[in-house]
Amino acid sequence: MNGWKVPLALAGLRWAWSRARRRRLPEPPPPRDGLELLAWGAAGAVLGVGASALSERRRSGLMNGRVVLITGGSRGLGLQLAREFGASGASVVVCARGREDLDRAVAELNGRGVTAHGVVCDVTDPDAVEKLLDEAERHFGRLDTVVNSAGIMRVGPMESLTEEHFRQAMDVMFWAPFHLSRAATERLRRTRGGIVNVTSIGAYLSVPHMLPYSAAKHAWAALSEGMAAESARGGVSVTTVVPGLMRTGSHRGVVFSGDPEREYAWFALAAGLPLVSVSAEHAARRIVRATAGRRGFLVISPVARLGMAVHGVAPGFTQASMRVVGRLLPAMPRDAQERPGSEAGQGALGRLVGALTVLNERAGRRMNQRSAVEGRGDERAARNPRRDE
């Protein structure tokens, strides 16, 4: 048992205990009350365990017999989605740019009992996308779901960002899901399948110092919602997913510009605080259930839902709030630098933040997040930040 199931079993035991106590009052209990109490306790435990087993069985069969293609599946949320879809009965195809990370992810999935196949693919190349879809169908014989999960993140003041940084973000988080979704639609009609687009709260609340990311996610969310309106006639469902902050360990691979150490500190702190962020495991479970239920829209966290609600009702207020946030974030220094998170977090400030965000550090290890410069070199990492969440 895990998650809410253990508390459910304990709640069953507590209910049984309370009922037995009420039966004992006001008279002293007869000798047989001890056995009665044990019986009620056993009944409560059976109730909790039974509910847990039923839930696990239902979860394990949500995606039986289906084939799911996940972009950015070698690490981060993409990898956790592959685990969760596999645990729900699906066969998964995961794609990523790097062979080493992809092989490690597939081996880990196979070790969990997930039927997984890895394909090296740059999703910004339309020709490679067609080959990816062909390979998925050739290997498993069908395709039921496409999950657009690949992403790219660069953090810093606008003055430190070039036009190329915006182009990179749009290539990965708008044009890539556009080409993949359009190429997959006809195939998905044959299986009455679905497309899942993992956007972001940044698509609805543009966060300072993350402008390329927010702009691309905003375009992606608009594309996803429009596709959902137009594709229903052909039997293809489109699910727009809006996560808030998630603990995936992505801060290790993000490229920080301007004042990298201070930029790293605020980003890692926001992404790793338990009351503000959610775990990738929780997000993946919610996404799989929404996919199986062909839901059109899913907001992952209460904080994200609140932010969207406030922005919808009072956009001027949220804009003013973001201006305040912008003033609090690090200013553009004279000697602007650019470093991946694996380096920016090595200073005293980064180590202090790491001590406060232990959950995010642990998540990075679970999500196959490696140093952005490991096996690549600093310059290559700076030119090509990670394409995952």
C-alpha positions as YAML, in Angstrom:
chain: A
units: angstrom
residues:
- id: 1
  name: MET
  ca: [0.00, 0.00, 0.00]
- id: 2
  name: ASN
  ca: [1.13, 3.56, -0.66]
- id: 3
  name: GLY
  ca: [-0.06, 7.15, -0.89]
- id: 4
  name: TRP
  ca: [-3.55, 7.56, 0.53]
- id: 5
  name: LYS
  ca: [-4.13, 3.82, 0.98]
- id: 6
  name: VAL
  ca: [-2.18, 3.43, 4.22]
- id: 7
  name: PRO
  ca: [-4.11, 6.30, 5.84]
- id: 8
  name: LEU
  ca: [-7.32, 4.69, 4.61]
- id: 9
  name: ALA
  ca: [-6.49, 1.43, 6.37]
- id: 10
  name: LEU
  ca: [-5.57, 3.30, 9.55]
- id: 11
  name: ALA
  ca: [-8.83, 5.27, 9.32]
- id: 12
  name: GLY
  ca: [-10.70, 1.97, 9.12]
- id: 13
  name: LEU
  ca: [-8.98, 0.78, 12.27]
- id: 14
  name: ARG
  ca: [-9.74, 4.04, 14.05]
- id: 15
  name: TRP
  ca: [-13.40, 3.85, 13.06]
- id: 16
  name: ALA
  ca: [-13.61, 0.30, 14.40]
- id: 17
  name: TRP
  ca: [-11.95, 1.35, 17.66]
- id: 18
  name: SER
  ca: [-14.36, 4.30, 18.09]
- id: 19
  name: ARG
  ca: [-17.38, 2.12, 17.43]
- id: 20
  name: ALA
  ca: [-16.22, -0.45, 19.95]
- id: 21
  name: ARG
  ca: [-15.65, 2.24, 22.59]
- id: 22
  name: ARG
  ca: [-19.13, 3.64, 22.09]
- id: 23
  name: ARG
  ca: [-20.59, 0.19, 22.57]
- id: 24
  name: ARG
  ca: [-18.68, -0.15, 25.85]
- id: 25
  name: LEU
  ca: [-20.18, 2.95, 27.46]
- id: 26
  name: PRO
  ca: [-21.69, 3.60, 29.98]
- id: 27
  name: GLU
  ca: [-21.45, 0.09, 31.43]
- id: 28
  name: PRO
  ca: [-18.15, -1.66, 32.20]
- id: 29
  name: PRO
  ca: [-17.26, -4.04, 29.39]
- id: 30
  name: PRO
  ca: [-18.03, -7.73, 29.84]
- id: 31
  name: PRO
  ca: [-15.15, -10.17, 29.39]
- id: 32
  name: ARG
  ca: [-16.03, -10.84, 25.76]
- id: 33
  name: ASP
  ca: [-15.62, -7.16, 24.76]
- id: 34
  name: GLY
  ca: [-11.91, -7.68, 24.15]
- id: 35
  name: LEU
  ca: [-12.70, -10.23, 21.46]
- id: 36
  name: GLU
  ca: [-15.35, -7.93, 20.03]
- id: 37
  name: LEU
  ca: [-12.85, -5.11, 19.85]
- id: 38
  name: LEU
  ca: [-10.41, -7.33, 18.01]
- id: 39
  name: ALA
  ca: [-13.15, -8.33, 15.60]
- id: 40
  name: TRP
  ca: [-14.02, -4.72, 14.85]
- id: 41
  name: GLY
  ca: [-10.35, -3.86, 14.42]
- id: 42
  name: ALA
  ca: [-9.87, -6.74, 12.02]
- id: 43
  name: ALA
  ca: [-12.94, -5.65, 10.08]
- id: 44
  name: GLY
  ca: [-11.58, -2.13, 9.76]
- id: 45
  name: ALA
  ca: [-8.20, -3.38, 8.60]
- id: 46
  name: VAL
  ca: [-9.80, -5.66, 6.03]
- id: 47
  name: LEU
  ca: [-11.88, -2.73, 4.79]
- id: 48
  name: GLY
  ca: [-8.81, -0.55, 4.31]
- id: 49
  name: VAL
  ca: [-6.68, -3.26, 2.74]
- id: 50
  name: GLY
  ca: [-9.53, -4.32, 0.48]
- id: 51
  name: ALA
  ca: [-10.07, -0.77, -0.74]
- id: 52
  name: SER
  ca: [-6.33, -0.47, -1.36]
- id: 53
  name: ALA
  ca: [-6.19, -3.71, -3.33]
- id: 54
  name: LEU
  ca: [-9.24, -2.72, -5.37]
- id: 55
  name: SER
  ca: [-7.67, 0.65, -6.17]
- id: 56
  name: GLU
  ca: [-4.37, -0.94, -7.19]
- id: 57
  name: ARG
  ca: [-6.15, -3.45, -9.41]
- id: 58
  name: ARG
  ca: [-8.19, -0.69, -11.06]
- id: 59
  name: ARG
  ca: [-5.07, 1.41, -11.57]
- id: 60
  name: SER
  ca: [-3.10, -1.49, -13.06]
- id: 61
  name: GLY
  ca: [-5.74, -2.06, -15.74]
- id: 62
  name: LEU
  ca: [-6.40, 1.54, -16.79]
- id: 63
  name: MET
  ca: [-4.28, 1.33, -19.94]
- id: 64
  name: ASN
  ca: [-4.22, -2.43, -20.64]
- id: 65
  name: GLY
  ca: [-3.27, -3.25, -24.22]
- id: 66
  name: ARG
  ca: [-2.54, 0.34, -25.22]
- id: 67
  name: VAL
  ca: [0.67, 1.76, -26.68]
- id: 68
  name: VAL
  ca: [1.85, 5.15, -25.43]
- id: 69
  name: LEU
  ca: [4.56, 7.30, -27.04]
- id: 70
  name: ILE
  ca: [6.25, 9.78, -24.65]
- id: 71
  name: THR
  ca: [8.64, 12.51, -25.78]
- id: 72
  name: GLY
  ca: [11.35, 13.58, -23.35]
- id: 73
  name: GLY
  ca: [10.97, 10.16, -21.75]
- id: 74
  name: SER
  ca: [14.53, 9.55, -20.59]
- id: 75
  name: ARG
  ca: [14.29, 11.69, -17.45]
- id: 76
  name: GLY
  ca: [12.13, 13.99, -15.38]
- id: 77
  name: LEU
  ca: [8.36, 13.92, -15.68]
- id: 78
  name: GLY
  ca: [8.58, 12.08, -19.01]
- id: 79
  name: LEU
  ca: [10.34, 9.15, -17.35]
- id: 80
  name: GLN
  ca: [7.89, 9.10, -14.47]
- id: 81
  name: LEU
  ca: [5.00, 9.11, -16.95]
- id: 82
  name: ALA
  ca: [6.53, 6.09, -18.68]
- id: 83
  name: ARG
  ca: [6.70, 4.30, -15.32]
- id: 84
  name: GLU
  ca: [3.10, 5.16, -14.49]
- id: 85
  name: PHE
  ca: [1.68, 4.28, -17.91]
- id: 86
  name: GLY
  ca: [3.58, 1.00, -17.73]
- id: 87
  name: ALA
  ca: [2.22, 0.28, -14.24]
- id: 88
  name: SER
  ca: [-1.25, 0.89, -15.67]
- id: 89
  name: GLY
  ca: [-0.81, -1.84, -18.28]
- id: 90
  name: ALA
  ca: [0.45, 0.09, -21.30]
- id: 91
  name: SER
  ca: [3.46, -0.59, -23.49]
- id: 92
  name: VAL
  ca: [5.57, 2.55, -23.81]
- id: 93
  name: VAL
  ca: [7.81, 4.08, -26.44]
- id: 94
  name: VAL
  ca: [10.14, 6.70, -24.99]
- id: 95
  name: CYS
  ca: [12.20, 9.05, -27.10]
- id: 96
  name: ALA
  ca: [15.06, 11.41, -26.28]
- id: 97
  name: ARG
  ca: [18.07, 12.92, -28.02]
- id: 98
  name: GLY
  ca: [20.79, 11.12, -26.06]
- id: 99
  name: ARG
  ca: [21.36, 7.39, -26.49]
- id: 100
  name: GLU
  ca: [23.09, 6.87, -23.12]
- id: 101
  name: ASP
  ca: [20.32, 8.43, -21.03]
- id: 102
  name: LEU
  ca: [17.67, 6.69, -23.14]
- id: 103
  name: ASP
  ca: [19.25, 3.26, -22.72]
- id: 104
  name: ARG
  ca: [19.48, 3.75, -18.98]
- id: 105
  name: ALA
  ca: [15.82, 4.78, -18.81]
- id: 106
  name: VAL
  ca: [14.64, 1.79, -20.89]
- id: 107
  name: ALA
  ca: [16.69, -0.63, -18.78]
- id: 108
  name: GLU
  ca: [15.17, 0.84, -15.63]
- id: 109
  name: LEU
  ca: [11.65, 0.55, -17.06]
- id: 110
  name: ASN
  ca: [12.22, -3.04, -18.13]
- id: 111
  name: GLY
  ca: [13.51, -3.80, -14.66]
- id: 112
  name: ARG
  ca: [10.17, -2.61, -13.28]
- id: 113
  name: GLY
  ca: [8.32, -4.98, -15.58]
- id: 114
  name: VAL
  ca: [7.31, -2.27, -18.05]
- id: 115
  name: THR
  ca: [7.33, -3.21, -21.74]
- id: 116
  name: ALA
  ca: [9.40, -0.31, -23.08]
- id: 117
  name: HIS
  ca: [11.14, 0.58, -26.33]
- id: 118
  name: GLY
  ca: [13.52, 3.52, -26.75]
- id: 119
  name: VAL
  ca: [14.01, 5.61, -29.89]
- id: 120
  name: VAL
  ca: [16.64, 8.30, -30.33]
- id: 121
  name: CYS
  ca: [14.86, 11.28, -31.85]
- id: 122
  name: ASP
  ca: [15.18, 15.04, -32.06]
- id: 123
  name: VAL
  ca: [11.52, 16.09, -31.92]
- id: 124
  name: THR
  ca: [12.32, 19.44, -33.55]
- id: 125
  name: ASP
  ca: [13.03, 17.61, -36.83]
- id: 126
  name: PRO
  ca: [9.73, 16.89, -38.69]
- id: 127
  name: ASP
  ca: [11.31, 14.07, -40.72]
- id: 128
  name: ALA
  ca: [12.60, 12.42, -37.54]
- id: 129
  name: VAL
  ca: [9.11, 12.70, -36.02]
- id: 130
  name: GLU
  ca: [7.61, 10.70, -38.90]
- id: 131
  name: LYS
  ca: [10.25, 8.01, -38.43]
- id: 132
  name: LEU
  ca: [9.53, 7.97, -34.69]
- id: 133
  name: LEU
  ca: [5.84, 7.27, -35.30]
- id: 134
  name: ASP
  ca: [6.67, 4.59, -37.86]
- id: 135
  name: GLU
  ca: [9.03, 2.90, -35.40]
- id: 136
  name: ALA
  ca: [6.44, 2.96, -32.61]
- id: 137
  name: GLU
  ca: [3.81, 1.30, -34.81]
- id: 138
  name: ARG
  ca: [6.30, -1.16, -36.28]
- id: 139
  name: HIS
  ca: [7.50, -2.28, -32.87]
- id: 140
  name: PHE
  ca: [4.15, -2.64, -31.11]
- id: 141
  name: GLY
  ca: [1.71, -2.86, -34.02]
- id: 142
  name: ARG
  ca: [-0.41, 0.14, -33.01]
- id: 143
  name: LEU
  ca: [-0.39, 3.55, -31.38]
- id: 144
  name: ASP
  ca: [-3.01, 4.76, -28.90]
- id: 145
  name: THR
  ca: [-1.60, 7.81, -27.12]
- id: 146
  name: VAL
  ca: [1.02, 10.46, -27.84]
- id: 147
  name: VAL
  ca: [2.31, 12.41, -24.84]
- id: 148
  name: ASN
  ca: [4.11, 15.64, -25.69]
- id: 149
  name: SER
  ca: [6.29, 16.06, -22.61]
- id: 150
  name: ALA
  ca: [9.65, 17.31, -23.91]
- id: 151
  name: GLY
  ca: [10.60, 20.77, -22.73]
- id: 152
  name: ILE
  ca: [13.49, 23.18, -22.48]
- id: 153
  name: MET
  ca: [14.22, 25.73, -19.78]
- id: 154
  name: ARG
  ca: [16.52, 28.72, -19.54]
- id: 155
  name: VAL
  ca: [16.34, 31.15, -16.61]
- id: 156
  name: GLY
  ca: [17.62, 34.72, -16.50]
- id: 157
  name: PRO
  ca: [16.72, 38.37, -17.07]
- id: 158
  name: MET
  ca: [15.49, 39.30, -20.55]
- id: 159
  name: GLU
  ca: [18.65, 41.32, -21.20]
- id: 160
  name: SER
  ca: [20.72, 38.13, -20.93]
- id: 161
  name: LEU
  ca: [18.61, 36.21, -23.46]
- id: 162
  name: THR
  ca: [19.04, 36.24, -27.22]
- id: 163
  name: GLU
  ca: [16.55, 35.74, -30.01]
- id: 164
  name: GLU
  ca: [18.02, 32.28, -30.51]
- id: 165
  name: HIS
  ca: [16.99, 31.30, -26.98]
- id: 166
  name: PHE
  ca: [13.39, 32.15, -27.82]
- id: 167
  name: ARG
  ca: [13.63, 30.22, -31.09]
- id: 168
  name: GLN
  ca: [14.94, 27.16, -29.25]
- id: 169
  name: ALA
  ca: [12.05, 27.28, -26.81]
- id: 170
  name: MET
  ca: [9.49, 27.62, -29.62]
- id: 171
  name: ASP
  ca: [11.11, 24.80, -31.60]
- id: 172
  name: VAL
  ca: [10.87, 22.38, -28.68]
- id: 173
  name: MET
  ca: [7.62, 23.47, -27.03]
- id: 174
  name: PHE
  ca: [5.49, 24.65, -29.96]
- id: 175
  name: TRP
  ca: [6.68, 23.40, -33.32]
- id: 176
  name: ALA
  ca: [7.69, 19.95, -32.01]
- id: 177
  name: PRO
  ca: [4.27, 19.11, -30.47]
- id: 178
  name: PHE
  ca: [2.62, 20.73, -33.51]
- id: 179
  name: HIS
  ca: [4.44, 18.48, -35.99]
- id: 180
  name: LEU
  ca: [4.15, 15.35, -33.86]
- id: 181
  name: SER
  ca: [0.47, 15.82, -33.09]
- id: 182
  name: ARG
  ca: [-0.46, 16.57, -36.69]
- id: 183
  name: ALA
  ca: [1.54, 13.61, -37.99]
- id: 184
  name: ALA
  ca: [0.02, 11.27, -35.37]
- id: 185
  name: THR
  ca: [-3.62, 12.32, -35.72]
- id: 186
  name: GLU
  ca: [-4.52, 10.01, -38.59]
- id: 187
  name: ARG
  ca: [-2.88, 7.06, -36.88]
- id: 188
  name: LEU
  ca: [-4.72, 7.84, -33.66]
- id: 189
  name: ARG
  ca: [-8.06, 7.98, -35.45]
- id: 190
  name: ARG
  ca: [-7.68, 4.31, -36.27]
- id: 191
  name: THR
  ca: [-7.42, 3.42, -32.58]
- id: 192
  name: ARG
  ca: [-9.64, 6.24, -31.29]
- id: 193
  name: GLY
  ca: [-6.64, 7.33, -29.28]
- id: 194
  name: GLY
  ca: [-5.54, 10.57, -27.71]
- id: 195
  name: ILE
  ca: [-2.92, 13.31, -27.47]
- id: 196
  name: VAL
  ca: [-1.68, 14.59, -24.12]
- id: 197
  name: ASN
  ca: [0.04, 17.99, -24.04]
- id: 198
  name: VAL
  ca: [1.96, 18.75, -20.85]
- id: 199
  name: THR
  ca: [1.97, 22.56, -20.76]
- id: 200
  name: SER
  ca: [2.61, 24.62, -17.61]
- id: 201
  name: ILE
  ca: [1.21, 27.19, -15.24]
- id: 202
  name: GLY
  ca: [3.74, 29.39, -17.05]
- id: 203
  name: ALA
  ca: [1.42, 29.22, -20.06]
- id: 204
  name: TYR
  ca: [-1.16, 31.24, -18.12]
- id: 205
  name: LEU
  ca: [1.04, 33.25, -15.74]
- id: 206
  name: SER
  ca: [4.14, 34.59, -17.45]
- id: 207
  name: VAL
  ca: [6.89, 34.39, -14.85]
- id: 208
  name: PRO
  ca: [9.75, 36.94, -14.91]
- id: 209
  name: HIS
  ca: [13.17, 35.58, -15.88]
- id: 210
  name: MET
  ca: [11.53, 32.65, -17.72]
- id: 211
  name: LEU
  ca: [10.23, 34.48, -20.79]
- id: 212
  name: PRO
  ca: [11.23, 31.99, -23.54]
- id: 213
  name: TYR
  ca: [9.67, 29.16, -21.54]
- id: 214
  name: SER
  ca: [6.46, 31.06, -20.75]
- id: 215
  name: ALA
  ca: [6.03, 32.34, -24.32]
- id: 216
  name: ALA
  ca: [6.46, 28.88, -25.84]
- id: 217
  name: LYS
  ca: [4.21, 27.21, -23.25]
- id: 218
  name: HIS
  ca: [1.53, 29.85, -23.86]
- id: 219
  name: ALA
  ca: [1.57, 29.08, -27.57]
- id: 220
  name: TRP
  ca: [1.53, 25.36, -26.83]
- id: 221
  name: ALA
  ca: [-1.48, 25.66, -24.52]
- id: 222
  name: ALA
  ca: [-3.38, 27.62, -27.16]
- id: 223
  name: LEU
  ca: [-2.52, 24.97, -29.75]
- id: 224
  name: SER
  ca: [-3.63, 22.18, -27.42]
- id: 225
  name: GLU
  ca: [-6.96, 23.77, -26.53]
- id: 226
  name: GLY
  ca: [-7.68, 24.54, -30.19]
- id: 227
  name: MET
  ca: [-6.79, 20.98, -31.23]
- id: 228
  name: ALA
  ca: [-9.15, 19.62, -28.58]
- id: 229
  name: ALA
  ca: [-12.00, 21.64, -30.08]
- id: 230
  name: GLU
  ca: [-11.29, 20.49, -33.64]
- id: 231
  name: SER
  ca: [-10.22, 16.87, -33.24]
- id: 232
  name: ALA
  ca: [-13.25, 15.56, -31.32]
- id: 233
  name: ARG
  ca: [-15.16, 14.92, -34.54]
- id: 234
  name: GLY
  ca: [-12.52, 12.42, -35.65]
- id: 235
  name: GLY
  ca: [-12.60, 10.52, -32.36]
- id: 236
  name: VAL
  ca: [-9.19, 11.71, -31.12]
- id: 237
  name: SER
  ca: [-9.16, 13.16, -27.60]
- id: 238
  name: VAL
  ca: [-6.77, 15.94, -26.65]
- id: 239
  name: THR
  ca: [-5.87, 16.50, -23.00]
- id: 240
  name: THR
  ca: [-4.28, 19.78, -21.95]
- id: 241
  name: VAL
  ca: [-2.27, 19.30, -18.74]
- id: 242
  name: VAL
  ca: [-1.31, 22.31, -16.62]
- id: 243
  name: PRO
  ca: [1.22, 21.36, -13.94]
- id: 244
  name: GLY
  ca: [2.35, 23.82, -11.34]
- id: 245
  name: LEU
  ca: [5.80, 23.56, -9.82]
- id: 246
  name: MET
  ca: [6.98, 19.94, -9.73]
- id: 247
  name: ARG
  ca: [9.81, 18.20, -7.94]
- id: 248
  name: THR
  ca: [11.61, 16.55, -10.86]
- id: 249
  name: GLY
  ca: [15.19, 17.67, -10.20]
- id: 250
  name: SER
  ca: [15.11, 19.80, -13.36]
- id: 251
  name: HIS
  ca: [17.13, 22.53, -11.64]
- id: 252
  name: ARG
  ca: [20.25, 20.47, -12.27]
- id: 253
  name: GLY
  ca: [19.99, 20.83, -16.06]
- id: 254
  name: VAL
  ca: [18.46, 24.29, -16.43]
- id: 255
  name: VAL
  ca: [20.85, 26.88, -17.86]
- id: 256
  name: PHE
  ca: [21.01, 30.06, -15.75]
- id: 257
  name: SER
  ca: [22.19, 33.36, -17.19]
- id: 258
  name: GLY
  ca: [22.99, 36.79, -15.78]
- id: 259
  name: ASP
  ca: [23.86, 36.02, -12.15]
- id: 260
  name: PRO
  ca: [23.74, 32.19, -12.31]
- id: 261
  name: GLU
  ca: [24.21, 31.48, -8.60]
- id: 262
  name: ARG
  ca: [21.40, 33.77, -7.45]
- id: 263
  name: GLU
  ca: [19.12, 32.73, -10.32]
- id: 264
  name: TYR
  ca: [19.69, 29.10, -9.37]
- id: 265
  name: ALA
  ca: [18.84, 29.84, -5.73]
- id: 266
  name: TRP
  ca: [15.36, 31.27, -6.31]
- id: 267
  name: PHE
  ca: [14.47, 28.71, -8.99]
- id: 268
  name: ALA
  ca: [15.58, 25.66, -6.99]
- id: 269
  name: LEU
  ca: [13.89, 26.98, -3.87]
- id: 270
  name: ALA
  ca: [10.55, 27.54, -5.62]
- id: 271
  name: ALA
  ca: [10.66, 24.19, -7.39]
- id: 272
  name: GLY
  ca: [11.52, 22.21, -4.27]
- id: 273
  name: LEU
  ca: [9.34, 23.52, -1.46]
- id: 274
  name: PRO
  ca: [6.79, 20.82, -0.43]
- id: 275
  name: LEU
  ca: [3.82, 23.16, 0.16]
- id: 276
  name: VAL
  ca: [4.33, 24.93, -3.18]
- id: 277
  name: SER
  ca: [5.42, 22.08, -5.45]
- id: 278
  name: VAL
  ca: [4.07, 18.58, -6.06]
- id: 279
  name: SER
  ca: [5.94, 15.35, -6.65]
- id: 280
  name: ALA
  ca: [6.39, 14.01, -10.16]
- id: 281
  name: GLU
  ca: [4.83, 10.74, -9.01]
- id: 282
  name: HIS
  ca: [1.62, 12.51, -8.00]
- id: 283
  name: ALA
  ca: [1.53, 14.46, -11.26]
- id: 284
  name: ALA
  ca: [2.10, 11.34, -13.36]
- id: 285
  name: ARG
  ca: [-0.71, 9.43, -11.65]
- id: 286
  name: ARG
  ca: [-3.12, 12.30, -12.27]
- id: 287
  name: ILE
  ca: [-2.09, 12.51, -15.93]
- id: 288
  name: VAL
  ca: [-2.54, 8.78, -16.53]
- id: 289
  name: ARG
  ca: [-6.02, 8.83, -14.99]
- id: 290
  name: ALA
  ca: [-6.95, 11.86, -17.10]
- id: 291
  name: THR
  ca: [-5.66, 10.12, -20.23]
- id: 292
  name: ALA
  ca: [-7.62, 6.95, -19.53]
- id: 293
  name: GLY
  ca: [-10.74, 9.02, -18.88]
- id: 294
  name: ARG
  ca: [-10.20, 11.14, -22.03]
- id: 295
  name: ARG
  ca: [-10.42, 14.33, -20.00]
- id: 296
  name: GLY
  ca: [-10.00, 17.57, -21.90]
- id: 297
  name: PHE
  ca: [-8.26, 19.63, -19.23]
- id: 298
  name: LEU
  ca: [-6.27, 18.85, -16.10]
- id: 299
  name: VAL
  ca: [-4.72, 21.26, -13.60]
- id: 300
  name: ILE
  ca: [-2.33, 19.35, -11.34]
- id: 301
  name: SER
  ca: [-1.87, 21.39, -8.18]
- id: 302
  name: PRO
  ca: [-4.12, 23.59, -6.01]
- id: 303
  name: VAL
  ca: [-1.56, 26.40, -6.24]
- id: 304
  name: ALA
  ca: [-1.71, 26.32, -10.05]
- id: 305
  name: ARG
  ca: [-5.52, 26.25, -9.97]
- id: 306
  name: LEU
  ca: [-5.57, 29.23, -7.61]
- id: 307
  name: GLY
  ca: [-3.13, 31.18, -9.77]
- id: 308
  name: MET
  ca: [-5.21, 30.58, -12.89]
- id: 309
  name: ALA
  ca: [-8.41, 31.56, -11.09]
- id: 310
  name: VAL
  ca: [-6.94, 34.82, -9.75]
- id: 311
  name: HIS
  ca: [-5.50, 35.68, -13.16]
- id: 312
  name: GLY
  ca: [-8.85, 35.02, -14.82]
- id: 313
  name: VAL
  ca: [-10.75, 37.22, -12.39]
- id: 314
  name: ALA
  ca: [-8.15, 39.94, -11.82]
- id: 315
  name: PRO
  ca: [-5.46, 39.95, -14.54]
- id: 316
  name: GLY
  ca: [-4.35, 43.43, -13.53]
- id: 317
  name: PHE
  ca: [-3.66, 42.21, -10.01]
- id: 318
  name: THR
  ca: [-1.57, 39.26, -11.21]
- id: 319
  name: GLN
  ca: [0.35, 41.55, -13.56]
- id: 320
  name: ALA
  ca: [1.12, 43.90, -10.68]
- id: 321
  name: SER
  ca: [2.19, 40.92, -8.56]
- id: 322
  name: MET
  ca: [4.55, 39.75, -11.27]
- id: 323
  name: ARG
  ca: [6.07, 43.22, -11.46]
- id: 324
  name: VAL
  ca: [6.84, 42.97, -7.75]
- id: 325
  name: VAL
  ca: [8.38, 39.52, -8.30]
- id: 326
  name: GLY
  ca: [10.44, 40.92, -11.17]
- id: 327
  name: ARG
  ca: [11.91, 43.60, -8.90]
- id: 328
  name: LEU
  ca: [12.84, 41.01, -6.30]
- id: 329
  name: LEU
  ca: [14.68, 38.74, -8.72]
- id: 330
  name: PRO
  ca: [18.39, 39.25, -9.44]
- id: 331
  name: ALA
  ca: [19.25, 42.25, -11.62]
- id: 332
  name: MET
  ca: [21.36, 41.95, -14.74]
- id: 333
  name: PRO
  ca: [25.03, 42.21, -13.59]
- id: 334
  name: ARG
  ca: [27.74, 43.96, -15.56]
- id: 335
  name: ASP
  ca: [29.71, 40.75, -15.94]
- id: 336
  name: ALA
  ca: [26.84, 38.48, -17.05]
- id: 337
  name: GLN
  ca: [27.61, 34.77, -17.04]
- id: 338
  name: GLU
  ca: [25.90, 31.57, -18.13]
- id: 339
  name: ARG
  ca: [26.10, 28.25, -16.29]
- id: 340
  name: PRO
  ca: [24.10, 25.04, -16.01]
- id: 341
  name: GLY
  ca: [22.47, 24.34, -12.67]
- id: 342
  name: SER
  ca: [25.00, 21.62, -11.88]
- id: 343
  name: GLU
  ca: [27.65, 24.36, -11.65]
- id: 344
  name: ALA
  ca: [25.57, 27.29, -10.43]
- id: 345
  name: GLY
  ca: [24.49, 25.29, -7.39]
- id: 346
  name: GLN
  ca: [28.02, 24.56, -6.20]
- id: 347
  name: GLY
  ca: [28.48, 27.85, -4.37]
- id: 348
  name: ALA
  ca: [27.62, 28.56, -0.74]
- id: 349
  name: LEU
  ca: [24.18, 29.90, -1.65]
- id: 350
  name: GLY
  ca: [23.43, 26.88, -3.81]
- id: 351
  name: ARG
  ca: [24.47, 24.47, -1.06]
- id: 352
  name: LEU
  ca: [22.22, 26.29, 1.42]
- id: 353
  name: VAL
  ca: [19.26, 26.01, -0.95]
- id: 354
  name: GLY
  ca: [20.07, 22.34, -1.49]
- id: 355
  name: ALA
  ca: [19.79, 21.73, 2.24]
- id: 356
  name: LEU
  ca: [16.34, 23.34, 2.24]
- id: 357
  name: THR
  ca: [15.10, 21.44, -0.81]
- id: 358
  name: VAL
  ca: [16.13, 17.89, -0.02]
- id: 359
  name: LEU
  ca: [12.97, 16.50, -1.64]
- id: 360
  name: ASN
  ca: [13.90, 18.01, -4.99]
- id: 361
  name: GLU
  ca: [17.44, 16.67, -4.77]
- id: 362
  name: ARG
  ca: [16.09, 13.20, -4.09]
- id: 363
  name: ALA
  ca: [13.63, 13.59, -6.96]
- id: 364
  name: GLY
  ca: [16.52, 14.38, -9.30]
- id: 365
  name: ARG
  ca: [18.16, 11.08, -8.48]
- id: 366
  name: ARG
  ca: [14.89, 9.18, -8.97]
- id: 367
  name: MET
  ca: [14.16, 10.93, -12.25]
- id: 368
  name: ASN
  ca: [17.46, 10.06, -13.94]
- id: 369
  name: GLN
  ca: [18.60, 13.68, -13.79]
- id: 370
  name: ARG
  ca: [22.30, 13.92, -14.34]
- id: 371
  name: SER
  ca: [24.64, 16.85, -14.41]
- id: 372
  name: ALA
  ca: [24.07, 18.88, -17.55]
- id: 373
  name: VAL
  ca: [27.80, 18.82, -18.24]
- id: 374
  name: GLU
  ca: [28.34, 15.13, -17.52]
- id: 375
  name: GLY
  ca: [29.75, 13.53, -20.61]
- id: 376
  name: ARG
  ca: [29.06, 16.63, -22.72]
- id: 377
  name: GLY
  ca: [31.32, 19.48, -21.74]
- id: 378
  name: ASP
  ca: [30.36, 22.89, -20.46]
- id: 379
  name: GLU
  ca: [30.06, 24.65, -23.81]
- id: 380
  name: ARG
  ca: [27.82, 22.03, -25.36]
- id: 381
  name: ALA
  ca: [25.57, 22.04, -22.30]
- id: 382
  name: ALA
  ca: [25.19, 25.81, -22.49]
- id: 383
  name: ARG
  ca: [24.31, 25.69, -26.19]
- id: 384
  name: ASN
  ca: [21.85, 22.82, -25.80]
- id: 385
  name: PRO
  ca: [20.04, 22.88, -22.48]
- id: 386
  name: ARG
  ca: [17.92, 19.91, -21.61]
- id: 387
  name: ARG
  ca: [14.72, 19.06, -23.33]
- id: 388
  name: ASP
  ca: [12.75, 17.69, -20.47]
- id: 389
  name: GLU
  ca: [10.73, 18.93, -17.51]
...
